[in-house]
GROMACS .gro file of C-alpha atoms in nm:
model
  221
    1MET     CA    1  22.324  -0.415  -2.089
    2GLY     CA    2  22.449  -0.492  -2.441
    3THR     CA    3  22.776  -0.354  -2.573
    4ARG     CA    4  22.745  -0.089  -2.840
    5ARG     CA    5  22.995   0.038  -3.094
    6THR     CA    6  23.016   0.343  -3.315
    7PRO     CA    7  22.832   0.330  -3.653
    8ASP     CA    8  22.907   0.052  -3.904
    9ARG     CA    9  23.043   0.310  -4.147
   10ARG     CA   10  23.359   0.335  -3.941
   11VAL     CA   11  23.392  -0.042  -3.919
   12ALA     CA   12  23.364  -0.059  -4.297
   13LEU     CA   13  23.642   0.199  -4.334
   14VAL     CA   14  23.871  -0.006  -4.114
   15ALA     CA   15  23.790  -0.326  -4.306
   16ALA     CA   16  23.858  -0.153  -4.635
   17ALA     CA   17  24.190  -0.025  -4.508
   18LEU     CA   18  24.293  -0.373  -4.392
   19GLY     CA   19  24.182  -0.524  -4.723
   20ALA     CA   20  24.409  -0.283  -4.908
   21GLY     CA   21  24.708  -0.402  -4.710
   22THR     CA   22  24.707  -0.104  -4.477
   23VAL     CA   23  24.854  -0.149  -4.131
   24LEU     CA   24  24.671   0.013  -3.840
   25THR     CA   25  24.856   0.087  -3.518
   26ALA     CA   26  24.640   0.010  -3.213
   27CYS     CA   27  24.605   0.295  -2.969
   28ALA     CA   28  24.443   0.350  -2.634
   29PRO     CA   29  24.083   0.479  -2.637
   30GLY     CA   30  24.067   0.844  -2.736
   31VAL     CA   31  24.389   0.836  -2.947
   32VAL     CA   32  24.376   0.902  -3.321
   33LEU     CA   33  24.449   0.595  -3.535
   34THR     CA   34  24.674   0.669  -3.833
   35ALA     CA   35  24.695   0.418  -4.118
   36GLY     CA   36  25.020   0.355  -4.301
   37PRO     CA   37  24.927   0.379  -4.672
   38PRO     CA   38  25.110   0.228  -4.971
   39ALA     CA   39  25.394   0.439  -5.109
   40GLY     CA   40  25.264   0.753  -5.271
   41ALA     CA   41  24.913   0.722  -5.129
   42PRO     CA   42  24.772   0.979  -4.884
   43ALA     CA   43  24.757   0.885  -4.516
   44LEU     CA   44  24.420   0.787  -4.367
   45VAL     CA   45  24.346   0.937  -4.026
   46PHE     CA   46  24.059   0.801  -3.817
   47THR     CA   47  23.960   1.082  -3.583
   48ASP     CA   48  23.663   0.896  -3.436
   49VAL     CA   49  23.796   0.576  -3.282
   50LEU     CA   50  23.598   0.259  -3.226
   51GLU     CA   51  23.503   0.284  -2.861
   52GLU     CA   52  23.290   0.034  -2.676
   53HIS     CA   53  23.000   0.168  -2.473
   54ASN     CA   54  22.664   0.040  -2.357
   55ALA     CA   55  22.308   0.159  -2.309
   56GLN     CA   56  22.383   0.279  -1.956
   57ASP     CA   57  22.654   0.513  -2.088
   58VAL     CA   58  22.402   0.660  -2.332
   59PHE     CA   59  22.136   0.698  -2.062
   60PHE     CA   60  22.389   0.864  -1.831
   61ALA     CA   61  22.497   1.116  -2.096
   62GLN     CA   62  22.144   1.198  -2.212
   63ARG     CA   63  21.992   1.231  -1.866
   64MET     CA   64  22.286   1.429  -1.728
   65ILE     CA   65  22.254   1.678  -2.014
   66GLN     CA   66  21.887   1.730  -1.928
   67HIS     CA   67  21.979   1.763  -1.562
   68HIS     CA   68  22.256   2.014  -1.628
   69ARG     CA   69  22.036   2.229  -1.851
   70GLN     CA   70  21.801   2.275  -1.557
   71THR     CA   71  22.098   2.370  -1.341
   72LEU     CA   72  22.189   2.641  -1.592
   73ILE     CA   73  21.835   2.780  -1.573
   74MET     CA   74  21.869   2.800  -1.194
   75THR     CA   75  22.210   2.964  -1.207
   76GLU     CA   76  22.085   3.222  -1.458
   77MET     CA   77  21.806   3.308  -1.217
   78ALA     CA   78  22.057   3.341  -0.933
   79ALA     CA   79  22.253   3.602  -1.126
   80ALA     CA   80  21.942   3.823  -1.140
   81ARG     CA   81  21.757   3.735  -0.819
   82ALA     CA   82  21.999   3.620  -0.548
   83ALA     CA   83  22.069   3.867  -0.269
   84ASP     CA   84  22.367   3.697  -0.107
   85PRO     CA   85  22.702   3.743  -0.290
   86GLU     CA   86  22.815   3.394  -0.192
   87VAL     CA   87  22.500   3.241  -0.342
   88ARG     CA   88  22.563   3.430  -0.666
   89ALA     CA   89  22.929   3.321  -0.670
   90THR     CA   90  22.836   2.959  -0.603
   91ALA     CA   91  22.575   2.965  -0.879
   92GLU     CA   92  22.823   3.113  -1.125
   93ARG     CA   93  23.084   2.847  -1.044
   94VAL     CA   94  22.835   2.560  -1.069
   95GLY     CA   95  22.695   2.691  -1.397
   96ARG     CA   96  23.038   2.726  -1.556
   97ALA     CA   97  23.136   2.369  -1.463
   98GLN     CA   98  22.811   2.215  -1.581
   99LYS     CA   99  22.813   2.402  -1.912
  100ALA     CA  100  23.152   2.242  -1.984
  101GLU     CA  101  23.013   1.900  -1.891
  102ILE     CA  102  22.716   1.947  -2.126
  103ASP     CA  103  22.956   2.018  -2.413
  104GLN     CA  104  23.159   1.708  -2.328
  105LEU     CA  105  22.857   1.478  -2.298
  106THR     CA  106  22.710   1.613  -2.621
  107ALA     CA  107  23.032   1.536  -2.808
  108TRP     CA  108  23.031   1.180  -2.673
  109LEU     CA  109  22.673   1.114  -2.780
  110LYS     CA  110  22.745   1.243  -3.130
  111GLY     CA  111  23.058   1.029  -3.148
  112TRP     CA  112  22.860   0.722  -3.041
  113GLY     CA  113  22.593   0.793  -3.299
  114ASP     CA  114  22.325   0.847  -3.034
  115GLN     CA  115  22.064   1.120  -2.993
  116VAL     CA  116  22.135   1.441  -2.804
  117PRO     CA  117  21.827   1.534  -2.594
  118PRO     CA  118  21.614   1.818  -2.737
  119PRO     CA  119  21.617   2.154  -2.556
  120ASP     CA  120  21.441   2.172  -2.221
  121PRO     CA  121  21.086   2.310  -2.246
  122CYS     CA  122  21.161   2.550  -1.960
  123MET     CA  123  21.375   2.847  -2.057
  124SER     CA  124  21.524   3.143  -1.878
  125PRO     CA  125  21.535   3.459  -2.091
  126GLY     CA  126  21.821   3.586  -1.875
  127ASN     CA  127  21.623   3.822  -1.651
  128GLY     CA  128  21.556   3.574  -1.371
  129ASP     CA  129  21.216   3.464  -1.503
  130VAL     CA  130  21.123   3.118  -1.631
  131ARG     CA  131  20.866   3.026  -1.890
  132CYS     CA  132  20.775   2.668  -1.982
  133ARG     CA  133  20.641   2.578  -2.323
  134GLY     CA  134  20.346   2.344  -2.335
  135ASP     CA  135  20.518   2.081  -2.549
  136GLU     CA  136  20.306   1.766  -2.552
  137ASP     CA  137  20.590   1.526  -2.479
  138VAL     CA  138  20.820   1.725  -2.252
  139GLY     CA  139  20.614   2.011  -2.113
  140PRO     CA  140  20.486   2.059  -1.758
  141GLY     CA  141  20.314   1.750  -1.627
  142ALA     CA  142  20.477   1.516  -1.881
  143ASP     CA  143  20.683   1.215  -1.778
  144ARG     CA  144  21.033   1.360  -1.779
  145GLY     CA  145  21.189   1.052  -1.616
  146PRO     CA  146  21.393   1.013  -1.299
  147TYR     CA  147  21.665   1.259  -1.195
  148VAL     CA  148  21.503   1.554  -1.373
  149MET     CA  149  21.338   1.838  -1.181
  150ASP     CA  150  20.969   1.914  -1.225
  151PRO     CA  151  20.923   2.244  -1.414
  152SER     CA  152  20.690   2.367  -1.140
  153ASP     CA  153  20.990   2.391  -0.906
  154LEU     CA  154  21.173   2.613  -1.153
  155GLU     CA  155  20.868   2.834  -1.201
  156ALA     CA  156  20.821   2.864  -0.824
  157LEU     CA  157  21.185   2.964  -0.785
  158SER     CA  158  21.147   3.230  -1.052
  159ARG     CA  159  20.868   3.393  -0.850
  160THR     CA  160  21.097   3.462  -0.552
  161SER     CA  161  21.378   3.707  -0.491
  162GLY     CA  162  21.619   3.819  -0.223
  163ALA     CA  163  21.666   3.601   0.083
  164ASP     CA  164  21.362   3.390  -0.009
  165PHE     CA  165  21.524   3.310  -0.343
  166ASP     CA  166  21.858   3.231  -0.178
  167ARG     CA  167  21.699   2.984   0.061
  168MET     CA  168  21.491   2.811  -0.205
  169PHE     CA  169  21.777   2.805  -0.452
  170LEU     CA  170  22.010   2.633  -0.207
  171ASN     CA  171  21.751   2.376  -0.105
  172LEU     CA  172  21.662   2.294  -0.466
  173MET     CA  173  22.026   2.279  -0.574
  174ILE     CA  174  22.114   2.043  -0.287
  175ARG     CA  175  21.834   1.811  -0.398
  176HIS     CA  176  21.935   1.850  -0.761
  177HIS     CA  177  22.297   1.764  -0.679
  178SER     CA  178  22.185   1.460  -0.480
  179ASP     CA  179  22.003   1.331  -0.789
  180GLU     CA  180  22.323   1.383  -0.991
  181ILE     CA  181  22.521   1.179  -0.741
  182ALA     CA  182  22.265   0.898  -0.763
  183LEU     CA  183  22.279   0.900  -1.144
  184ALA     CA  184  22.660   0.906  -1.139
  185GLY     CA  185  22.665   0.610  -0.900
  186ILE     CA  186  22.458   0.400  -1.142
  187GLU     CA  187  22.698   0.490  -1.423
  188GLN     CA  188  23.001   0.387  -1.217
  189ARG     CA  189  22.835   0.053  -1.141
  190ASP     CA  190  22.680  -0.035  -1.478
  191GLY     CA  191  22.853   0.178  -1.742
  192LEU     CA  192  23.116   0.050  -1.988
  193SER     CA  193  23.282   0.361  -2.134
  194PRO     CA  194  23.597   0.445  -1.929
  195LYS     CA  195  23.564   0.817  -1.994
  196ALA     CA  196  23.196   0.825  -1.893
  197LYS     CA  197  23.270   0.634  -1.574
  198ALA     CA  198  23.559   0.870  -1.496
  199LEU     CA  199  23.331   1.171  -1.539
  200ALA     CA  200  23.074   1.007  -1.311
  201SER     CA  201  23.339   0.966  -1.043
  202SER     CA  202  23.443   1.330  -1.080
  203ILE     CA  203  23.079   1.445  -1.058
  204THR     CA  204  23.026   1.246  -0.739
  205THR     CA  205  23.329   1.407  -0.572
  206ALA     CA  206  23.253   1.762  -0.686
  207ARG     CA  207  22.880   1.759  -0.611
  208THR     CA  208  22.932   1.606  -0.267
  209ALA     CA  209  23.168   1.891  -0.176
  210GLU     CA  210  22.923   2.148  -0.314
  211ILE     CA  211  22.636   2.002  -0.108
  212VAL     CA  212  22.844   2.035   0.210
  213HIS     CA  213  22.922   2.397   0.121
  214MET     CA  214  22.562   2.487   0.038
  215ARG     CA  215  22.433   2.330   0.359
  216SER     CA  216  22.676   2.546   0.554
  217MET     CA  217  22.537   2.852   0.373
  218LEU     CA  218  22.177   2.765   0.459
  219VAL     CA  219  22.229   2.837   0.829
  220ARG     CA  220  22.233   3.209   0.743
  221PHE     CA  221  21.879   3.208   0.603
   0.00000   0.00000   0.00000
């Protein structure tokens, strides 16, 4: 896949700085670049560095955001519908971690100048129910792409409670985590951005451990 860089505006700023005789100190990816201005001139600080990335990095970030948003819907339902305390605790822990990852991935996409996915058409109002809007492009029955759960699964989960919910939640979350691991594996193989590949490695390790834990919980139901 082709290499991509941040918008040309930033390249132009760097070129202008060099043309004015400014010296830029090279830094590792993620470090602020500070320009040394002529005497008496204000310092120029580049807070968004020029970082190489490719189309796979963008796909990984966009699809993982969509994936994580569905996880948050499931964990919200667990808070209201799960009967088993360990299921509720697991859901809370998973939701907290994936919310932080959404924020991180969103910041990367904005920094790369790429689109952040629109909100998921399925929403949880916080009471354990799910309602899906009939958006033409992303509503139920639309092509949502690989690694994203069908809204019908979320709606079916919202119609259960107690031990039935716990069992279905664990089974769906195990499958959902397995899709995350598959997506992360593709990023580790084909991605270019070091920070995106590092997150993919972390996701693989964390989700694998969570799957083992959730499978051990299923024997009780």
